[in-house]
Coordinates of C-alpha atoms in Angstrom, one line a residue:
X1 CA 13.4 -9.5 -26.8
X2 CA 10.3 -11.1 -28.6
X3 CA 12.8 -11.1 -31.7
X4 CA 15.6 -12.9 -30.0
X5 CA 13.0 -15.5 -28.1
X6 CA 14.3 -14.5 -25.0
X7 CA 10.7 -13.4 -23.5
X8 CA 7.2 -14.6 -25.3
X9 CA 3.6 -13.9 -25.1
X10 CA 1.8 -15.7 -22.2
X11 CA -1.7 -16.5 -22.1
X12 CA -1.6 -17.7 -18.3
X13 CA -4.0 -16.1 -15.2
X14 CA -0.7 -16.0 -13.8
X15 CA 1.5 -14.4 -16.1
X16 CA 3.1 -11.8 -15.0
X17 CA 3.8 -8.5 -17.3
X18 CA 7.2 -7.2 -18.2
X19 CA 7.9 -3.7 -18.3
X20 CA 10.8 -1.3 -18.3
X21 CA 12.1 1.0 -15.6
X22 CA 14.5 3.9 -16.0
X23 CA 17.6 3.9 -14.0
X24 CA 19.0 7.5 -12.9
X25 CA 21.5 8.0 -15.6
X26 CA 21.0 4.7 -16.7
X27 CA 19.5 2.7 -19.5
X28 CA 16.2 0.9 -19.7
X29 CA 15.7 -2.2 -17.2
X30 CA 13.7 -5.1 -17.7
X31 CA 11.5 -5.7 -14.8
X32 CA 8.9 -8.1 -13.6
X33 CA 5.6 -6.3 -12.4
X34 CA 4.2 -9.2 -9.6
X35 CA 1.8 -6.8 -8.3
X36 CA -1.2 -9.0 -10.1
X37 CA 0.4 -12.1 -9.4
X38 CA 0.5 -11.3 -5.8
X39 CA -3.2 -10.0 -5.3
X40 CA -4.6 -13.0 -6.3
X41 CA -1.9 -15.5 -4.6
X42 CA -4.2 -17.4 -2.0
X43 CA -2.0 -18.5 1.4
X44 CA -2.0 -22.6 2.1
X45 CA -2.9 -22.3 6.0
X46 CA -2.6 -25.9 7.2
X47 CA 0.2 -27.0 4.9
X48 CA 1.5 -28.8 7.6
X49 CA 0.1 -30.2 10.8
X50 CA 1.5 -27.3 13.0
X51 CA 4.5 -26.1 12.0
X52 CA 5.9 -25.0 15.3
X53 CA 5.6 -28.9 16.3
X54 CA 7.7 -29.6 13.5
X55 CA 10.3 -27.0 14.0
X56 CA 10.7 -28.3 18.1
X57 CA 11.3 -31.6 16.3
X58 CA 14.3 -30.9 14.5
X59 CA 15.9 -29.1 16.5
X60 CA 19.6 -29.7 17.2
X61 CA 20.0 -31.3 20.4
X62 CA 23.8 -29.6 21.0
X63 CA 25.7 -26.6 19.5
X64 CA 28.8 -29.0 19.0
X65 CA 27.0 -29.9 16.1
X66 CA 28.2 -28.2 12.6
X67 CA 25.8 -25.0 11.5
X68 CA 23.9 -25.8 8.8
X69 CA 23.2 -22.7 6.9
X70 CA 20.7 -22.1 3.9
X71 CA 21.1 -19.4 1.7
X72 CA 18.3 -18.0 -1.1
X73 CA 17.4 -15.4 -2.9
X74 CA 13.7 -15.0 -3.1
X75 CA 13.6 -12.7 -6.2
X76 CA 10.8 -10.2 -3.7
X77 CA 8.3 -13.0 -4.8
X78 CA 5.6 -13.3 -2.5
X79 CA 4.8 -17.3 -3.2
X80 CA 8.3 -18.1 -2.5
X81 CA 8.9 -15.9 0.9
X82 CA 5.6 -17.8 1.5
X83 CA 7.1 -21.4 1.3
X84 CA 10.2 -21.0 2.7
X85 CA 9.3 -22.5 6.0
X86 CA 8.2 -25.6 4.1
X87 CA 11.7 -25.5 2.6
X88 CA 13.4 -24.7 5.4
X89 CA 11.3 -28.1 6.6
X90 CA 12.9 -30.3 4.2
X91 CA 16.5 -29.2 4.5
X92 CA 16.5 -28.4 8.3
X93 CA 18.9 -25.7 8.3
X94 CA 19.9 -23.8 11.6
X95 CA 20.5 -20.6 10.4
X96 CA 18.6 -18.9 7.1
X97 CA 20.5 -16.2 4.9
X98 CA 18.0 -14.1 2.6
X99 CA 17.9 -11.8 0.3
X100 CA 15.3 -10.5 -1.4
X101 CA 12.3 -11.5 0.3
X102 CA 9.1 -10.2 0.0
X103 CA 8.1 -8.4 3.2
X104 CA 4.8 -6.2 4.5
X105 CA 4.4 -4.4 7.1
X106 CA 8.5 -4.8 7.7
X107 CA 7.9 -8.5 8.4
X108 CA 9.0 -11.4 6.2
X109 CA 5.4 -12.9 5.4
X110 CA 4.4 -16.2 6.5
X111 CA 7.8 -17.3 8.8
X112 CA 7.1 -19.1 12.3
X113 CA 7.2 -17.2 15.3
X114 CA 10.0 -19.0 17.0
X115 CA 12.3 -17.9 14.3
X116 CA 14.2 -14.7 15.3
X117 CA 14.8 -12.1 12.6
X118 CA 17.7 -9.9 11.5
X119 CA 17.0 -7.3 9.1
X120 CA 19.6 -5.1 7.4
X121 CA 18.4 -1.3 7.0
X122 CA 17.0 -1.9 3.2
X123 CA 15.1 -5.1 4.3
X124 CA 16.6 -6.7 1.4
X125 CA 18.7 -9.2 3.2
X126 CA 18.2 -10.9 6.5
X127 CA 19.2 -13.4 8.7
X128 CA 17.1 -16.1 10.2
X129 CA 17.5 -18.4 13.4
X130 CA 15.6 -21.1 13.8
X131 CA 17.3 -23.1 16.0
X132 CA 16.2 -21.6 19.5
X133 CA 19.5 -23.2 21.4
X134 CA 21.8 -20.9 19.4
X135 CA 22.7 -17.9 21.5
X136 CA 22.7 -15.0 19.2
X137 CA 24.5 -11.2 19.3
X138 CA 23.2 -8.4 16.8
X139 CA 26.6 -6.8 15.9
X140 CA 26.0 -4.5 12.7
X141 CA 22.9 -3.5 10.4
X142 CA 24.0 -1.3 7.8
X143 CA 22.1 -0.3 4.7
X144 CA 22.7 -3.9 2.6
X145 CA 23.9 -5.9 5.6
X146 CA 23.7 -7.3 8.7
X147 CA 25.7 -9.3 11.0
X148 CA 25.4 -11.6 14.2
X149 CA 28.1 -13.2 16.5
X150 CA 27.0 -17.0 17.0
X151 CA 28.1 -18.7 20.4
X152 CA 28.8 -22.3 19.4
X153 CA 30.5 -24.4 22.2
X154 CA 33.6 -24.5 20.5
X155 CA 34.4 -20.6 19.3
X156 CA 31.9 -17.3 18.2
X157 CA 31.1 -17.3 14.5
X158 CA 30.2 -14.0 13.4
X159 CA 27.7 -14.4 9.7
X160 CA 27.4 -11.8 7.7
X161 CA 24.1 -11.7 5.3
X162 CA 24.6 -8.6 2.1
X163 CA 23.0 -8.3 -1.1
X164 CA 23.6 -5.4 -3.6
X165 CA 21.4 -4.9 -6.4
X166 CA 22.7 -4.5 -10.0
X167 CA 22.5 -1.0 -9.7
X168 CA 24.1 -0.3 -6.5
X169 CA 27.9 0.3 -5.9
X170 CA 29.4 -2.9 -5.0
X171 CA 32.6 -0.3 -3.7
X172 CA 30.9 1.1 -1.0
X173 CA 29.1 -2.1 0.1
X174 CA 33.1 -3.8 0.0
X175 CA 33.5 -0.7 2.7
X176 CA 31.1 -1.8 5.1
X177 CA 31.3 -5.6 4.8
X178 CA 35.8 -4.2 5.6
X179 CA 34.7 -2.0 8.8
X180 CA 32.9 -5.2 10.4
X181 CA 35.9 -7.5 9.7
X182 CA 38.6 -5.2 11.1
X183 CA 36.8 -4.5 14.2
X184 CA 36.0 -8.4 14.7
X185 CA 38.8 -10.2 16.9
X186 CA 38.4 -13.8 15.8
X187 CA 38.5 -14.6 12.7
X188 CA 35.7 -17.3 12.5
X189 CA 33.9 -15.5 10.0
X190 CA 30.7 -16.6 7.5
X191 CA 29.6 -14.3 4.4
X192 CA 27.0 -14.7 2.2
X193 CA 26.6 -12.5 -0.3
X194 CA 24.6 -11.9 -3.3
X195 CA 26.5 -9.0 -5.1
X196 CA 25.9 -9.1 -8.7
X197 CA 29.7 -9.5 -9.4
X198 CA 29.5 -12.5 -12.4
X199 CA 33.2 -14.2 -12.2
X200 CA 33.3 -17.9 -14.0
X201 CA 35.6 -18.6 -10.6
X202 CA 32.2 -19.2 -9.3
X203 CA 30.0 -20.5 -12.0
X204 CA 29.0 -17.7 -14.1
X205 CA 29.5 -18.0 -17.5
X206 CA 31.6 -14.6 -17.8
X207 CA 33.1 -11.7 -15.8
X208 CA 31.5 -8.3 -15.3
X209 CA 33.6 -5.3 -13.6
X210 CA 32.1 -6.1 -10.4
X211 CA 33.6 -9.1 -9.8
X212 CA 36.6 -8.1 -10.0
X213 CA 36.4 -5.6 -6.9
X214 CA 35.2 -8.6 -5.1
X215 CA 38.1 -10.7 -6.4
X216 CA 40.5 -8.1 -4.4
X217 CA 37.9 -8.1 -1.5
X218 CA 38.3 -11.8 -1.5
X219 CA 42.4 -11.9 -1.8
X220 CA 43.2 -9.0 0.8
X221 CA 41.1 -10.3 3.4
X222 CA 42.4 -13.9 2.5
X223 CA 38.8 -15.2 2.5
X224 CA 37.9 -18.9 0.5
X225 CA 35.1 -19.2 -1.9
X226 CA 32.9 -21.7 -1.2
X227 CA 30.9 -21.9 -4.6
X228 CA 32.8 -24.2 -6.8
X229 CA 32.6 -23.3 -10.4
X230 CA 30.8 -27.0 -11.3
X231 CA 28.3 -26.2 -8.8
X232 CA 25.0 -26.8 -10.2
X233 CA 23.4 -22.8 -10.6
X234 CA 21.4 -21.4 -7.8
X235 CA 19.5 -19.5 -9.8
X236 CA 18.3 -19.6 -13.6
X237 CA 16.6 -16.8 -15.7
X238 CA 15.9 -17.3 -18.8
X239 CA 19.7 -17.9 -20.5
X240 CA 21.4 -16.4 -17.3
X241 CA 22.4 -18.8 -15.0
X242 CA 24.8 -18.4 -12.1
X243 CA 25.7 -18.1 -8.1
X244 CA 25.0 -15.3 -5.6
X245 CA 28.0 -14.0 -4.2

């Protein structure tokens, strides 16, 4: 990798170290060791003036408003679960989808109290609220997913948050994200999913075999896609760029 300059030597404090981890019956994977990185990460306390003052402030005044829905992938950094309430500040979304965060204890680090928190089984994806007038059900947590029925004043929207690492089946997770559409009744229905299926349909640069399970996922269930393949990346490693779903 030093060869083909795709990784090189840092000299930084805060350089973190690459090393490779064996997969059960797989090859060698590249990972990044933030252990070091993490132990010497020092919180911001006051970044703002009180943050639960600020989240009062932005609240939406009525559900007949549209959802405004954020979703990230935090990459199980600790600086960047850290900030997202200063994110979620600037964009003033109602509803947060995660995957990926860096938790301890079983708690996203860092996140304001008034936010209520949805955890699938893993912990690797979640669902925040932030707006306290939304009226909230808990209808499935599952190993990579969770769900919730929203009450807007119009009709229920039921969200669904997964993620599936690169070396997870994206089969069985298909199965589960199946079971809690056929037992909804409505079909008012919000997924956002970060499965590792690459598919230039929605802005990665080539197709992997996953992708196209989630093609026919997409087509029987008649779901849309709402990444648009010119849609500016929302994430970008090294060469790979692309868009979690």
């Amino acid at each position: 990798m030093l060869d083909l300059k795709i990784i090189e030597i840092g000299q930084s404090d805060y350089a973190s170290p690459m090393i490779l981890v064996e997969s059960p019956g797989k090859d060698l994977r590249p990972c990044i060791d933030y252990r070091r990185l993490n132990s010497i990460v020092r919180t911001q306390y006051f970044p703002l003036p009180n943050i639960e003052e600020r989240i009062g402030q932005w609240q939406r005044p009525s559900t007949q408003d549209p959802l405004k829905i954020l979703q990230i992938s935090l990459a199980r950094a600790k600086v960047s679960t850290n900030r997202l309430h200063l994110t979620a500040s600037a964009i003033k979304p109602d509803i947060i989808q995660v995957e990926e965060q860096y938790h301890y204890n079983n708690k996203i680090t860092e996140i304001p109290k008034l936010w209520k928190t949805f955890y699938s089984t893993n912990q690797n994806t979640a669902i925040l609220i932030l707006s306290v007038q939304l009226k909230t059900a808990l209808l499935a947590t599952k190993v990579s997913i969770v769900a919730l029925k929203i009450r807007t004043s119009s009709y229920p929207i039921t969200i669904i948050s997964v993620y599936a690492s690169p070396a997870q089946e994206v089969r069985t997770t298909l199965q589960e994200i199946q079971e809690i559409i056929t037992s909804l009744p409505e079909k008012a229905i919000i997924i956002g999913a970060n499965l590792n299926g690459h598919n230039t349909l929605w802005g990665f640069r080539s197709n992997n075999n996953k992708s196209n399970e989630v093609l026919d996922f997409i087509l029987i269930n008649n779901l849309y896609i709402l990444n648009k393949s010119d849609a500016p990346p929302t994430f970008q490693r090294n060469n790979n760029v692309g868009c979690q779903i």
